[in-house]
Coordinates of C-alpha atoms in Angstrom, one line a residue:
M9 CA 106.3 71.8 92.7
V10 CA 104.7 73.7 95.6
R11 CA 103.2 71.4 98.2
G12 CA 100.6 72.4 100.8
V13 CA 100.2 76.1 99.9
P14 CA 97.7 77.6 97.5
S15 CA 98.9 78.2 94.0
T16 CA 100.5 81.6 93.3
R17 CA 100.6 83.2 89.9
C18 CA 103.9 81.7 89.1
S19 CA 103.1 78.1 90.2
G20 CA 101.4 75.5 88.1
A21 CA 98.3 73.3 88.7
A22 CA 100.3 70.2 89.5
G23 CA 100.5 68.7 92.9
A24 CA 96.7 68.9 93.7
R25 CA 96.8 65.7 95.7
D26 CA 99.6 67.0 97.9
V27 CA 97.8 70.3 98.4
A28 CA 94.6 68.4 99.4
R29 CA 96.5 66.2 101.7
A30 CA 98.3 69.1 103.4
G31 CA 95.0 71.0 103.7
E32 CA 93.3 68.0 105.4
V33 CA 96.2 67.7 107.9
D34 CA 96.1 71.4 108.6
R35 CA 92.3 71.4 109.1
E36 CA 92.6 68.5 111.5
M37 CA 95.2 70.4 113.5
V38 CA 92.9 73.4 113.7
R39 CA 90.0 71.1 114.8
L40 CA 92.2 69.5 117.5
A41 CA 93.3 72.9 118.7
R42 CA 89.8 74.3 118.9
S43 CA 88.6 71.2 120.8
G44 CA 91.4 71.4 123.3
V45 CA 93.0 68.1 122.1
A46 CA 96.1 69.9 120.9
G47 CA 96.6 71.2 124.4
R48 CA 96.2 67.8 125.9
M49 CA 98.7 66.5 123.3
V50 CA 101.2 69.0 124.6
R51 CA 100.8 67.7 128.1
A52 CA 100.6 64.0 127.1
N53 CA 104.4 63.6 127.2
P54 CA 106.0 60.4 126.1
G55 CA 108.6 60.9 128.9
P56 CA 109.4 63.4 131.6
G57 CA 110.1 66.8 130.1
L58 CA 110.0 65.6 126.4
L59 CA 107.7 66.5 123.5
F60 CA 108.0 65.0 120.0
A61 CA 107.0 65.6 116.4
A62 CA 103.5 67.1 115.7
P63 CA 102.7 68.0 119.4
A64 CA 106.1 69.7 119.6
R65 CA 105.4 71.8 116.4
A66 CA 101.9 72.6 117.7
A67 CA 103.4 73.9 121.0
L68 CA 106.0 76.1 119.2
R69 CA 103.4 77.4 116.8
S70 CA 101.1 78.3 119.7
G71 CA 103.9 80.2 121.5
V72 CA 104.6 82.2 118.3
K73 CA 101.0 83.0 117.8
V74 CA 100.5 84.2 121.4
M75 CA 103.4 86.6 121.1
T76 CA 102.4 87.8 117.7
D77 CA 98.8 88.5 118.8
M78 CA 100.2 90.7 121.5
V79 CA 102.0 93.1 119.1
R80 CA 99.9 92.7 115.9
P81 CA 97.7 95.7 116.9
T82 CA 100.7 98.0 117.0
L83 CA 101.4 97.8 113.3
G84 CA 100.3 100.5 110.9
P85 CA 99.2 104.2 111.1
T86 CA 96.3 103.3 113.3
A87 CA 98.4 101.5 115.9
R88 CA 96.9 100.6 119.2
Y89 CA 98.8 100.6 122.5
V90 CA 99.5 97.6 124.8
M91 CA 99.0 98.2 128.5
L92 CA 101.3 96.4 130.8
H93 CA 100.7 95.9 134.5
E94 CA 103.4 97.4 136.8
Q95 CA 104.7 95.1 139.5
S96 CA 105.0 97.9 142.0
A97 CA 101.8 98.6 143.9
G98 CA 100.1 101.9 143.0
R99 CA 102.1 102.6 139.9
Q100 CA 100.4 103.5 136.6
P101 CA 100.5 100.7 133.9
E102 CA 102.9 101.1 131.0
M103 CA 101.4 102.1 127.7
L104 CA 103.6 100.8 124.9
D105 CA 103.4 100.7 121.1
D106 CA 106.9 99.3 120.5
A107 CA 106.7 95.6 119.7
A108 CA 110.3 94.8 120.8
T109 CA 109.9 96.4 124.2
I110 CA 106.4 94.8 124.7
L111 CA 107.8 91.3 124.0
R112 CA 110.8 91.8 126.1
R113 CA 108.5 92.5 129.1
V114 CA 107.2 88.9 128.7
I115 CA 109.5 86.8 130.8
E116 CA 107.9 83.4 130.5
L117 CA 104.6 81.8 129.4
P118 CA 103.0 79.2 131.7
D119 CA 103.4 76.2 129.4
P120 CA 107.2 75.5 129.1
Y121 CA 106.9 74.1 125.5
V122 CA 104.7 76.9 124.3
N123 CA 107.2 79.2 125.9
M124 CA 110.0 77.9 123.8
G125 CA 108.3 79.1 120.6
A126 CA 107.5 82.4 122.3
M127 CA 111.1 83.0 123.2
V128 CA 112.4 82.2 119.7
L129 CA 110.1 84.9 118.4
R130 CA 111.0 87.3 121.1
H131 CA 114.7 86.9 120.3
A132 CA 114.1 87.4 116.6
V133 CA 112.1 90.6 117.2
W134 CA 114.7 92.0 119.6
A135 CA 117.6 91.2 117.2
A136 CA 115.9 93.2 114.5
Y137 CA 115.2 96.1 116.9
E138 CA 118.8 96.2 118.1
A139 CA 120.1 96.3 114.6
I140 CA 117.7 98.9 113.1
G141 CA 115.7 100.4 116.0
D142 CA 112.4 99.6 114.5
G143 CA 110.5 96.8 112.6
G144 CA 109.6 94.7 115.6
A145 CA 105.9 94.3 114.8
T146 CA 106.8 93.6 111.1
T147 CA 109.2 90.9 112.2
A148 CA 106.6 89.3 114.4
V149 CA 103.9 89.1 111.8
L150 CA 106.2 87.8 109.1
F151 CA 107.6 85.2 111.5
E152 CA 104.1 83.9 112.4
A153 CA 103.0 83.9 108.8
I154 CA 106.0 81.9 107.7
V155 CA 105.4 79.4 110.5
R156 CA 101.7 79.2 109.5
H157 CA 102.4 78.6 105.8
T158 CA 105.1 76.0 106.4
E159 CA 103.3 73.9 109.0
P160 CA 101.0 72.2 106.5
L161 CA 104.0 71.3 104.4
L162 CA 105.7 69.7 107.3
A163 CA 102.6 67.8 108.2
A164 CA 102.4 66.6 104.6
G165 CA 105.9 65.1 104.9
A166 CA 108.1 67.9 103.4
D167 CA 111.8 67.9 104.2
P168 CA 112.4 70.7 106.7
L169 CA 115.9 71.3 105.6
A170 CA 114.7 71.7 102.0
L171 CA 112.0 74.1 103.2
R172 CA 114.7 76.0 105.0
R173 CA 116.8 76.3 101.9
G174 CA 113.8 77.5 100.0
L175 CA 113.1 80.2 102.6
E176 CA 116.8 81.4 102.4
K177 CA 116.7 81.5 98.6
G178 CA 113.5 83.5 98.8
L179 CA 115.0 85.9 101.4
A180 CA 118.0 86.6 99.1
A181 CA 115.7 87.4 96.2
V182 CA 113.5 89.7 98.3
S183 CA 116.6 91.5 99.7
M184 CA 117.9 92.2 96.2
A185 CA 114.5 93.4 95.0
L186 CA 114.1 95.8 97.9
A187 CA 117.6 97.2 97.3
K188 CA 116.7 97.9 93.7
M189 CA 113.6 99.9 94.6
D190 CA 115.1 102.2 97.2
Q191 CA 115.3 105.9 96.7
P192 CA 117.2 108.5 98.8
L193 CA 115.4 110.9 101.1
E194 CA 115.8 114.6 100.2
G195 CA 114.7 117.7 102.0
D196 CA 113.3 118.3 105.5
A197 CA 109.7 117.8 104.4
E198 CA 110.3 114.3 103.0
I199 CA 112.4 113.3 106.0
A200 CA 109.7 114.5 108.3
R201 CA 107.0 112.5 106.5
V202 CA 109.0 109.2 106.9
A203 CA 109.7 110.1 110.6
E204 CA 106.0 110.6 111.2
S205 CA 105.2 107.1 109.9
L206 CA 107.6 105.8 112.5
C207 CA 106.7 107.8 115.6
H208 CA 103.2 109.0 114.8
D209 CA 104.0 112.4 116.3
H210 CA 103.7 115.3 113.9
E211 CA 105.7 117.8 116.0
L212 CA 108.6 115.4 116.7
S213 CA 108.8 114.3 113.1
R214 CA 108.8 118.0 111.9
L215 CA 111.8 118.8 114.2
L216 CA 113.6 115.7 113.1
G217 CA 113.2 116.6 109.5
E218 CA 114.8 120.0 110.2
I219 CA 117.6 118.5 112.3
F220 CA 118.6 115.8 109.8
D221 CA 118.5 118.4 107.0
I222 CA 120.9 120.6 108.9
V223 CA 123.4 118.2 110.6
S224 CA 123.1 115.4 108.0
V225 CA 123.0 111.7 108.7
D226 CA 126.4 111.7 110.3
G227 CA 125.7 114.6 112.6
S228 CA 125.5 114.2 116.4
I229 CA 121.9 114.3 117.8
E230 CA 121.7 114.4 121.5
I231 CA 118.4 114.0 123.4
E232 CA 117.7 115.7 126.7
D233 CA 114.9 116.7 129.0
A234 CA 113.1 120.0 128.3
Y235 CA 111.4 122.1 131.0
T236 CA 108.3 122.6 128.9
R237 CA 105.4 120.5 127.7
N238 CA 106.6 120.5 124.0
F239 CA 109.5 119.4 121.9
D240 CA 112.3 121.9 121.0
R241 CA 115.8 121.9 119.5
R242 CA 119.0 123.9 119.6
Y243 CA 122.2 123.7 117.6
V244 CA 125.7 123.9 119.0
E245 CA 128.3 125.8 117.1
G246 CA 131.4 123.7 116.9
V247 CA 131.6 120.6 119.1
Q248 CA 131.1 119.9 122.7
W249 CA 131.7 117.1 125.3
N250 CA 129.9 116.4 128.6
T251 CA 132.6 117.1 131.0
G252 CA 133.3 120.5 132.7
F253 CA 136.0 122.6 134.3
F254 CA 137.9 121.6 137.4
S255 CA 137.3 125.0 139.3
P256 CA 134.6 127.7 139.1
Y257 CA 137.5 130.2 139.5
F258 CA 138.1 129.9 135.7
I259 CA 134.7 131.5 135.0
T260 CA 134.9 134.6 132.8
D261 CA 131.1 135.2 132.2
Q262 CA 129.3 135.3 135.5
D263 CA 125.8 135.6 133.9
R264 CA 126.3 132.4 131.9
Q265 CA 128.6 130.7 134.5
E266 CA 131.0 130.0 131.7
A267 CA 134.8 130.2 131.1
R268 CA 135.7 131.4 127.6
L269 CA 139.0 131.9 125.9
E270 CA 139.6 133.3 122.4
N271 CA 142.4 131.9 120.2
P272 CA 143.9 129.8 123.0
A273 CA 146.7 127.3 122.9
I274 CA 145.0 123.9 123.7
L275 CA 146.8 121.0 125.4
V276 CA 145.3 117.5 124.9
T277 CA 146.6 114.9 127.3
D278 CA 145.7 112.0 129.5
L279 CA 148.2 113.1 132.1
R280 CA 147.4 114.1 135.7
F281 CA 148.8 117.4 137.0
K282 CA 149.0 117.5 140.8
T283 CA 151.9 119.8 141.6
A284 CA 152.9 123.3 140.3
E285 CA 156.2 121.8 139.0
D286 CA 154.2 119.7 136.5
L287 CA 153.0 122.9 134.7
L288 CA 155.5 125.6 135.4
P289 CA 157.9 124.7 132.6
L290 CA 155.1 124.8 130.0
L291 CA 153.7 128.1 131.3
D292 CA 157.2 129.7 131.1
R293 CA 157.7 128.5 127.5
L294 CA 154.3 129.9 126.5
V295 CA 155.1 133.3 128.0
N296 CA 158.4 133.3 126.1
V297 CA 156.5 132.9 122.8
D298 CA 153.8 135.4 123.9
R299 CA 151.0 133.0 124.2
R300 CA 149.0 133.8 127.3
D301 CA 145.7 131.9 126.8
L302 CA 145.9 128.2 127.7
F303 CA 143.1 125.6 127.6
I304 CA 143.9 122.2 129.2
I305 CA 142.1 119.0 128.5
A306 CA 143.5 116.5 131.0
D307 CA 142.6 113.5 133.1
D308 CA 143.0 115.5 136.3
V309 CA 144.3 118.9 137.4
S310 CA 144.4 119.3 141.2
G311 CA 146.5 120.3 144.2
T312 CA 149.1 123.1 143.7
A313 CA 148.8 122.7 139.9
L314 CA 145.2 123.8 140.0
S315 CA 146.1 126.6 142.4
L316 CA 148.8 127.8 140.1
L317 CA 146.5 128.0 137.1
T318 CA 143.6 129.8 139.0
A319 CA 146.0 132.3 140.6
N320 CA 147.6 133.3 137.3
H321 CA 144.1 133.4 135.7
R322 CA 142.7 135.7 138.2
A323 CA 145.8 137.9 138.1
G324 CA 145.6 138.1 134.3
V325 CA 149.2 136.8 133.9
M326 CA 148.1 133.6 132.1
R327 CA 144.4 133.2 131.3
S328 CA 143.7 129.4 131.8
V329 CA 140.9 126.9 131.8
A330 CA 141.4 123.2 132.7
V331 CA 138.7 120.7 131.9
K332 CA 138.2 117.0 132.5
A333 CA 139.0 114.7 129.5
P334 CA 135.8 113.1 128.3
S335 CA 134.7 109.5 128.6
Y336 CA 136.8 106.5 129.9
E337 CA 139.4 104.2 128.4
P338 CA 139.6 102.9 125.7
E339 CA 137.0 105.4 124.3
R340 CA 138.8 108.4 125.9
T341 CA 142.0 107.8 123.8
R342 CA 140.0 107.7 120.5
I343 CA 138.1 110.9 121.5
L344 CA 141.4 112.7 122.4
Q345 CA 142.8 111.7 119.0
D346 CA 139.8 113.0 117.2
L347 CA 140.0 116.3 119.2
A348 CA 143.7 116.6 118.4
V349 CA 143.0 116.4 114.7
L350 CA 140.3 119.1 115.0
I351 CA 142.8 121.6 116.5
S352 CA 146.1 120.3 114.9
A353 CA 147.6 119.2 118.3
R354 CA 149.6 116.2 119.5
V355 CA 148.0 114.0 122.1
V356 CA 150.4 113.9 125.1
T357 CA 150.1 110.5 126.7
G358 CA 151.7 109.1 129.8
I359 CA 152.3 105.7 128.1
S360 CA 154.8 107.4 125.8
G361 CA 156.9 108.5 128.8
V362 CA 156.2 112.2 128.3
T363 CA 155.9 114.3 131.5
G364 CA 154.3 117.7 132.1
A365 CA 157.8 119.3 132.3
S366 CA 158.7 118.1 128.8
I367 CA 155.6 119.5 126.9
M368 CA 156.5 122.0 124.2
P369 CA 154.4 124.8 122.7
E370 CA 154.4 123.0 119.3
D371 CA 152.6 120.1 120.9
L372 CA 149.6 122.3 121.5
G373 CA 146.7 123.0 119.1
R374 CA 144.7 126.1 118.3
A375 CA 141.0 127.1 117.9
R376 CA 139.1 130.3 117.5
V377 CA 137.2 129.8 120.8
A378 CA 137.3 127.3 123.6
W379 CA 134.7 127.4 126.4
A380 CA 133.7 125.4 129.4
G381 CA 130.9 125.2 132.0
A382 CA 130.4 123.1 135.1
D383 CA 129.1 120.1 133.0
N384 CA 130.5 120.5 129.5
F385 CA 133.1 122.2 127.3
G386 CA 133.4 122.9 123.6
I387 CA 135.7 124.0 120.8
Q388 CA 134.6 126.4 118.0
G389 CA 136.6 127.0 114.9
G390 CA 139.3 124.4 115.3
L391 CA 142.4 125.2 113.2
G392 CA 143.2 121.7 112.2
N393 CA 144.7 120.5 108.9
P394 CA 141.8 120.0 106.5
L395 CA 143.5 117.0 104.8
A396 CA 144.2 115.3 108.1
L397 CA 140.6 115.9 109.2
R398 CA 139.2 114.3 106.0
E399 CA 141.5 111.3 106.5
R400 CA 140.4 111.0 110.2
I401 CA 136.7 111.2 109.1
A402 CA 137.3 108.4 106.6
D403 CA 139.0 106.3 109.2
V404 CA 136.2 106.7 111.7
R405 CA 133.6 105.8 109.0
A406 CA 135.5 102.7 108.2
E407 CA 135.6 101.8 111.9
F408 CA 131.8 102.2 112.0
T409 CA 131.2 99.8 109.1
Q410 CA 133.5 97.2 110.7
T411 CA 131.6 97.4 114.1
V412 CA 128.5 95.2 114.6
D413 CA 127.7 96.1 118.3
P414 CA 124.9 98.7 118.3
E415 CA 126.3 100.4 121.5
E416 CA 129.7 100.8 120.0
Q417 CA 128.2 102.0 116.7
D418 CA 126.4 104.8 118.7
K419 CA 129.7 105.9 120.2
I420 CA 131.5 105.9 116.9
R421 CA 128.6 107.8 115.3
A422 CA 128.8 110.5 118.0
R423 CA 132.5 110.9 117.4
L424 CA 131.9 111.1 113.6
G425 CA 129.3 113.8 114.2
K426 CA 131.8 115.9 116.2
L427 CA 134.5 115.6 113.5
I428 CA 132.0 116.7 110.8
G429 CA 130.9 119.5 113.1
G430 CA 127.1 119.0 113.2
V431 CA 125.7 118.8 116.7
A432 CA 121.9 119.2 117.4
I433 CA 120.2 118.8 120.8
L434 CA 116.6 117.6 120.7
Q435 CA 114.8 118.7 123.9
V436 CA 111.9 116.5 124.9
G437 CA 109.1 117.9 127.1
G438 CA 105.9 116.6 128.6
D439 CA 103.3 116.9 131.3
T440 CA 104.9 114.3 133.6
P441 CA 108.3 112.7 134.1
R442 CA 106.9 109.4 132.8
Q443 CA 105.6 111.0 129.6
I444 CA 109.0 112.7 129.1
A445 CA 110.8 109.3 129.5
E446 CA 108.4 107.6 127.1
R447 CA 108.8 110.4 124.5
K448 CA 112.6 110.1 124.8
V449 CA 112.5 106.4 124.1
T450 CA 110.3 107.1 121.0
A451 CA 112.7 109.9 119.9
R452 CA 115.8 107.7 120.2
R453 CA 114.1 104.9 118.3
T454 CA 113.0 107.2 115.5
V455 CA 116.4 108.9 115.2
A456 CA 118.1 105.5 115.0
T457 CA 115.7 104.3 112.3
M458 CA 115.9 107.5 110.3
R459 CA 119.7 107.2 110.1
H460 CA 119.2 103.9 108.4
A461 CA 116.6 105.4 106.1
L462 CA 118.9 108.2 105.1
Q463 CA 121.8 105.8 104.5
G464 CA 120.0 102.9 102.9
G465 CA 117.1 104.7 101.2
V466 CA 113.3 104.2 101.3
A467 CA 110.8 102.1 99.5
P468 CA 106.9 102.2 99.3
G469 CA 105.5 101.6 102.8
G470 CA 102.5 100.0 104.2
G471 CA 103.6 96.5 103.1
A472 CA 103.5 97.4 99.4
A473 CA 107.3 96.9 99.0
Y474 CA 107.0 93.3 100.3
L475 CA 104.1 92.6 98.0
A476 CA 106.0 93.9 95.0
C477 CA 108.8 91.5 95.8
Q478 CA 106.5 88.5 95.0
R479 CA 107.3 89.0 91.3
A480 CA 111.1 88.6 92.0
M481 CA 110.4 85.4 93.9
C482 CA 108.8 83.8 90.8
R483 CA 112.3 83.8 89.2
V484 CA 114.0 81.9 92.0
E485 CA 115.4 78.6 90.8
A486 CA 114.0 75.9 93.1
T487 CA 112.3 72.5 92.8
G488 CA 110.3 70.2 95.1
D489 CA 110.3 71.1 98.8
E490 CA 112.7 74.0 98.2
A491 CA 110.1 75.5 95.8
A492 CA 107.5 75.0 98.5
G493 CA 109.6 77.0 100.9
V494 CA 109.9 79.8 98.4
A495 CA 106.1 79.8 97.8
A496 CA 105.5 79.8 101.6
L497 CA 107.6 82.9 102.0
A498 CA 105.9 84.6 99.0
H499 CA 102.5 84.1 100.8
A500 CA 104.0 85.4 104.0
L501 CA 105.0 88.7 102.3
E502 CA 101.3 89.6 102.1
E503 CA 100.9 89.5 105.9
P504 CA 102.2 93.0 106.9
L505 CA 99.8 94.7 104.4
A506 CA 96.9 92.5 105.5
V507 CA 97.5 93.3 109.2
I508 CA 97.8 97.0 108.6
A509 CA 94.5 97.0 106.6
R510 CA 92.8 94.9 109.3
N511 CA 94.0 97.2 112.1
A512 CA 92.5 100.2 110.2
G513 CA 89.1 98.5 109.9
H514 CA 89.4 97.4 106.2
E515 CA 89.0 94.0 104.6
A516 CA 92.5 92.5 104.4
A517 CA 92.0 90.3 101.4
D518 CA 90.5 93.2 99.4
A519 CA 93.4 95.5 100.3
V520 CA 96.0 92.8 99.2
A521 CA 94.1 92.1 95.9
R522 CA 93.8 95.8 95.0
T523 CA 97.5 96.4 95.7
K524 CA 98.5 93.5 93.6
K525 CA 96.6 95.0 90.6
S526 CA 98.1 98.5 91.2
P527 CA 101.0 99.9 89.2
P528 CA 104.6 99.8 90.7
G529 CA 105.1 102.2 93.5
W530 CA 101.4 102.3 94.4
G531 CA 99.8 100.7 97.4
F532 CA 97.0 100.7 100.0
D533 CA 96.7 103.7 102.2
A534 CA 95.2 102.4 105.4
T535 CA 94.1 105.8 106.6
S536 CA 91.9 106.6 103.5
G537 CA 91.3 103.1 102.3
Q538 CA 92.4 104.0 98.8
I539 CA 95.1 102.8 96.4
V540 CA 97.6 105.7 96.1
D541 CA 101.0 106.6 94.8
M542 CA 103.1 105.8 97.9
W543 CA 105.9 108.1 96.9
S544 CA 103.6 111.1 96.5
A545 CA 101.7 110.3 99.6
G546 CA 104.9 110.0 101.6
I547 CA 104.0 106.4 102.8
L548 CA 107.5 105.1 102.8
D549 CA 109.6 102.6 104.8
P550 CA 113.4 102.5 105.3
V551 CA 114.8 99.7 103.1
P552 CA 117.3 98.5 105.8
T553 CA 114.3 98.1 108.2
L554 CA 112.4 96.0 105.6
Q555 CA 115.4 93.8 104.9
R556 CA 116.4 93.3 108.5
A557 CA 112.9 92.5 109.7
L558 CA 112.4 89.8 107.0
A559 CA 115.9 88.4 107.7
A560 CA 115.2 88.0 111.4
A561 CA 111.8 86.5 110.7
V562 CA 113.2 83.9 108.2
S563 CA 116.1 83.0 110.5
G564 CA 113.8 82.4 113.5
A565 CA 111.1 80.6 111.5
A566 CA 113.7 78.3 109.9
M567 CA 115.0 77.4 113.4
L568 CA 111.5 76.2 114.3
L569 CA 111.2 74.2 111.0
T570 CA 114.0 71.9 112.0
A571 CA 112.9 71.5 115.7
H572 CA 111.5 68.0 116.1
V573 CA 112.0 67.4 119.9
L574 CA 111.4 69.7 122.8
V575 CA 113.2 69.1 126.1
H576 CA 112.1 70.8 129.3
H577 CA 114.5 70.6 132.2
R578 CA 112.2 70.5 135.2
D579 CA 115.1 70.7 137.6
P580 CA 118.0 72.1 135.7
L581 CA 120.5 72.3 138.6
K582 CA 120.3 68.6 139.3
M583 CA 120.1 67.5 135.7
A584 CA 123.1 69.6 134.5
R585 CA 125.4 66.6 135.1
P586 CA 123.3 63.4 135.1

């Protein structure tokens, strides 16, 4: 039996007295809040720094509502910006439309008890953003709606743990339903349409559609400043890393300020070469086998070792280029191992006891071209073993799936893109440095979310997918207060669509009702105000974003359900050890 929420299509007419009782309690809370009594209840503490029961829940709910109201206007195709005051005098205010960043700028609300609810919401939104790169506003409105629909149940005496179990059962049902309706993205036009729904920038989304179509979901996409007002892109043949040569004396192309070797032998090592004696044995062995082009990737090449290489290079005896090994430990070791597979080389490491004098020609790899500049170097046409390369790619993909830290995932994805061979550089321009910085943040967020869309598929957007999941929730097996938790979540699923419609100037209830009556895959287009086929209109949302946003909202709201006492440490340093 569902208590304290209006009947859904899959609930019966029983429990009218419980519904009425819950409605009376909720109306009384609203009346108290409007009259200011709720605020006085928050401050009328039964003891120093303590708040209990209904006043505690009212404070938490107030904090959730304040934070949600801040980001609610950013949801949908007609999203508004939030302007944040800069602390530095004379600086222009920040203009943000990213819910996670907006909420993270809120350090603390004045009322400590209201602030607790606000911080729980902020954490949930940021957790979703870190995992997916988007969905912050959706997480917030779902969170607030769950709290709003469960509060009357708590006031009517429902078991908070049973409500929590109901929410979790409903979450499992919705996640499965979303997974069943996903479809893959295909072609640059379709990718661009989804990207535009995320960044609201036609030119950026068009370029991202082209980039992902060329380099694929596992390709490496680097974002850098452009010296123009617009976006642009370029593609790098082969792979490159952001470290350069040790000496400009290696340069072979003065116009491009670049050193370039064709069909060189390539040494991959973490050793440091400081004296000529470290390298002379290897150079003699290479000359004996008639290999006179050497590309060295090492931790350091300096002193007489560098002088030896540059002197032989300029004399034409042994054309050489030495570059700095990329990154830092332990990431450097993984990158060098990847690079060695690309060119069929052996990584020469100091930990194995190998010295420069004992390096043999067979330890070196080969490539069609190796080049280096002052800030980067690259390999084109690596002559690695295809079978070993496929195995290495599989290993790196497995490493990615076992990693949960977003920063580490980004590093692994960059390595994977280099192994596959797809590297694209998105150049971001603008009128001012600040605009460029803001556009780069948007671009990074969109790229991250699009990767999830390409990997996990997409579903009808605009809140239509959540609304379609209400049917699946009717089949959840739950009774009593658990069923009430399921029904509360079912009602909360209407909130994203309602907010999107309201932000676009439409009647929210009408948009929800019309979408419920529409065929599967159809939904409300907030731009036109019409019910359309979401697939044909290109109004789509990444399924992983929908799943993660709802999971974060349910987790945070369930935490508030079971909070009965709030404790505020007025002097934490003295009270740490009472």
